[in-house]
């Protein structure tokens, strides 16, 4: 068999997804179901992660940007209400709004946008890290140890 490809070993440290490990297990009768569950769990986890982390970010960013713009004398009163609402909903809109200001207050407005973004982003990252840590503890506690085929090392 000159064209036979060597069997690929599972290397979970190189590929964070469990797909290579699932393929190597050779579960032929349930292979489709196993890979479907794997794909759905990754997609669901990614979707929920983006939704939760995004909600945490926005809940901290929105009031902070309004507060930051409010500290700049005359800025909020000079803005249309819709512009401030857009700045609360979008970092890009807030940054564009900051750049559109006169030179005297532009630096303060950019600082307000950066501070608001970093406040929301850092809190969201901390929450995401905590969730990942708890998930790893649960995996260590409840997942069974991996079995290896004969002749291979874990």
Short mmCIF file of C-alpha atoms in Angstrom, two decimals:
data_model
loop_
_atom_site.label_atom_id
_atom_site.label_comp_id
_atom_site.label_asym_id
_atom_site.label_seq_id
_atom_site.Cartn_x
_atom_site.Cartn_y
_atom_site.Cartn_z
CA UNK A 1 0.00 0.00 0.00
CA UNK A 2 2.16 2.81 -1.28
CA UNK A 3 -0.59 5.40 -0.96
CA UNK A 4 -1.60 4.58 2.61
CA UNK A 5 -1.38 7.61 4.86
CA UNK A 6 0.01 7.21 8.37
CA UNK A 7 -2.56 7.50 11.10
CA UNK A 8 -2.51 10.90 12.79
CA UNK A 9 -2.04 10.87 16.55
CA UNK A 10 -4.16 13.05 18.81
CA UNK A 11 -2.21 16.08 19.95
CA UNK A 12 -4.64 18.11 22.06
CA UNK A 13 -1.89 20.51 23.14
CA UNK A 14 -1.51 21.60 19.49
CA UNK A 15 -5.22 21.68 18.63
CA UNK A 16 -7.51 22.94 21.39
CA UNK A 17 -10.52 21.36 19.75
CA UNK A 18 -11.33 17.79 20.54
CA UNK A 19 -11.99 16.87 16.91
CA UNK A 20 -8.68 15.08 16.28
CA UNK A 21 -9.12 13.03 19.44
CA UNK A 22 -12.65 12.07 18.47
CA UNK A 23 -11.56 10.98 14.99
CA UNK A 24 -8.82 8.75 16.36
CA UNK A 25 -11.16 6.86 18.66
CA UNK A 26 -12.58 5.02 15.64
CA UNK A 27 -16.17 4.99 16.82
CA UNK A 28 -17.52 3.92 13.46
CA UNK A 29 -21.13 3.23 14.34
CA UNK A 30 -21.63 6.51 16.18
CA UNK A 31 -19.04 8.65 14.42
CA UNK A 32 -21.60 11.02 12.91
CA UNK A 33 -23.40 11.54 16.20
CA UNK A 34 -20.17 12.04 18.12
CA UNK A 35 -18.82 14.65 15.71
CA UNK A 36 -22.20 16.40 15.60
CA UNK A 37 -22.28 16.71 19.39
CA UNK A 38 -18.69 17.96 19.30
CA UNK A 39 -19.50 20.61 16.67
CA UNK A 40 -22.69 21.74 18.39
CA UNK A 41 -20.98 22.08 21.75
CA UNK A 42 -18.22 24.23 20.23
CA UNK A 43 -20.70 26.43 18.37
CA UNK A 44 -22.98 26.81 21.37
CA UNK A 45 -20.06 27.56 23.66
CA UNK A 46 -18.70 30.17 21.28
CA UNK A 47 -22.08 31.82 20.83
CA UNK A 48 -22.83 31.94 24.54
CA UNK A 49 -19.32 33.16 25.27
CA UNK A 50 -19.62 36.06 22.85
CA UNK A 51 -23.08 36.95 24.16
CA UNK A 52 -22.10 36.86 27.84
CA UNK A 53 -18.75 38.60 27.46
CA UNK A 54 -20.27 41.18 25.10
CA UNK A 55 -23.09 41.91 27.53
CA UNK A 56 -20.64 42.38 30.40
CA UNK A 57 -18.50 44.67 28.27
CA UNK A 58 -21.41 46.81 27.10
CA UNK A 59 -22.96 47.06 30.57
CA UNK A 60 -19.72 48.59 31.85
CA UNK A 61 -18.75 50.57 28.74
CA UNK A 62 -22.04 52.42 28.13
CA UNK A 63 -22.38 54.28 31.45
CA UNK A 64 -18.64 54.94 31.52
CA UNK A 65 -18.59 56.64 28.11
CA UNK A 66 -21.57 58.81 29.01
CA UNK A 67 -19.83 59.76 32.26
CA UNK A 68 -16.54 60.44 30.46
CA UNK A 69 -18.13 62.66 27.83
CA UNK A 70 -20.13 64.38 30.57
CA UNK A 71 -16.89 65.45 32.30
CA UNK A 72 -15.78 67.39 29.22
CA UNK A 73 -17.23 70.93 29.49
CA UNK A 74 -19.84 71.65 26.82
CA UNK A 75 -19.38 68.40 24.90
CA UNK A 76 -22.66 66.68 25.74
CA UNK A 77 -24.73 69.83 25.24
CA UNK A 78 -23.16 70.35 21.79
CA UNK A 79 -23.96 66.79 20.67
CA UNK A 80 -27.23 65.62 19.19
CA UNK A 81 -28.92 63.05 21.43
CA UNK A 82 -28.63 60.39 18.72
CA UNK A 83 -24.83 60.82 18.57
CA UNK A 84 -24.48 60.17 22.29
CA UNK A 85 -26.74 57.11 21.99
CA UNK A 86 -24.58 55.78 19.15
CA UNK A 87 -21.45 56.39 21.24
CA UNK A 88 -22.98 54.35 24.08
CA UNK A 89 -23.67 51.44 21.72
CA UNK A 90 -20.45 51.43 19.68
CA UNK A 91 -16.80 52.06 20.48
CA UNK A 92 -16.21 52.94 16.82
CA UNK A 93 -18.96 55.56 16.89
CA UNK A 94 -17.59 56.99 20.13
CA UNK A 95 -14.10 57.19 18.68
CA UNK A 96 -15.39 58.87 15.50
CA UNK A 97 -17.30 61.31 17.67
CA UNK A 98 -14.17 62.03 19.69
CA UNK A 99 -12.16 62.71 16.52
CA UNK A 100 -14.84 65.06 15.21
CA UNK A 101 -14.45 67.37 18.21
CA UNK A 102 -12.41 70.58 18.16
CA UNK A 103 -8.72 70.15 18.86
CA UNK A 104 -9.00 71.54 22.39
CA UNK A 105 -11.23 68.72 23.67
CA UNK A 106 -10.29 65.97 21.21
CA UNK A 107 -7.60 64.48 23.46
CA UNK A 108 -9.98 64.41 26.44
CA UNK A 109 -12.70 62.75 24.35
CA UNK A 110 -10.27 60.12 23.01
CA UNK A 111 -9.09 59.45 26.58
CA UNK A 112 -12.72 59.02 27.68
CA UNK A 113 -13.31 56.48 24.88
CA UNK A 114 -10.10 54.58 25.65
CA UNK A 115 -10.79 54.52 29.38
CA UNK A 116 -14.37 53.33 28.88
CA UNK A 117 -13.28 50.63 26.45
CA UNK A 118 -10.50 49.33 28.68
CA UNK A 119 -12.75 49.30 31.75
CA UNK A 120 -15.38 47.19 30.02
CA UNK A 121 -12.87 45.01 28.18
CA UNK A 122 -10.75 44.21 31.24
CA UNK A 123 -13.78 43.27 33.32
CA UNK A 124 -15.15 41.10 30.49
CA UNK A 125 -11.76 39.35 30.16
CA UNK A 126 -11.63 38.70 33.90
CA UNK A 127 -15.09 37.16 33.84
CA UNK A 128 -14.17 35.05 30.80
CA UNK A 129 -11.00 33.88 32.56
CA UNK A 130 -12.95 32.97 35.68
CA UNK A 131 -15.47 30.98 33.63
CA UNK A 132 -12.65 29.14 31.83
CA UNK A 133 -10.96 28.38 35.15
CA UNK A 134 -14.16 27.01 36.68
CA UNK A 135 -14.76 24.97 33.52
CA UNK A 136 -11.28 23.47 33.74
CA UNK A 137 -11.85 22.55 37.39
CA UNK A 138 -15.15 20.89 36.48
CA UNK A 139 -13.46 18.99 33.64
CA UNK A 140 -10.71 17.78 35.97
CA UNK A 141 -13.26 16.66 38.52
CA UNK A 142 -15.94 15.04 36.38
CA UNK A 143 -14.38 13.88 33.10
CA UNK A 144 -12.94 10.38 33.12
CA UNK A 145 -9.25 9.91 32.38
CA UNK A 146 -8.35 9.34 28.75
CA UNK A 147 -7.66 5.82 27.65
CA UNK A 148 -4.97 5.23 25.06
CA UNK A 149 -4.87 2.49 22.45
CA UNK A 150 -2.36 -0.25 23.16
CA UNK A 151 1.20 0.63 22.24
CA UNK A 152 0.69 4.41 22.54
CA UNK A 153 1.54 6.69 25.39
CA UNK A 154 -0.70 9.46 26.66
#
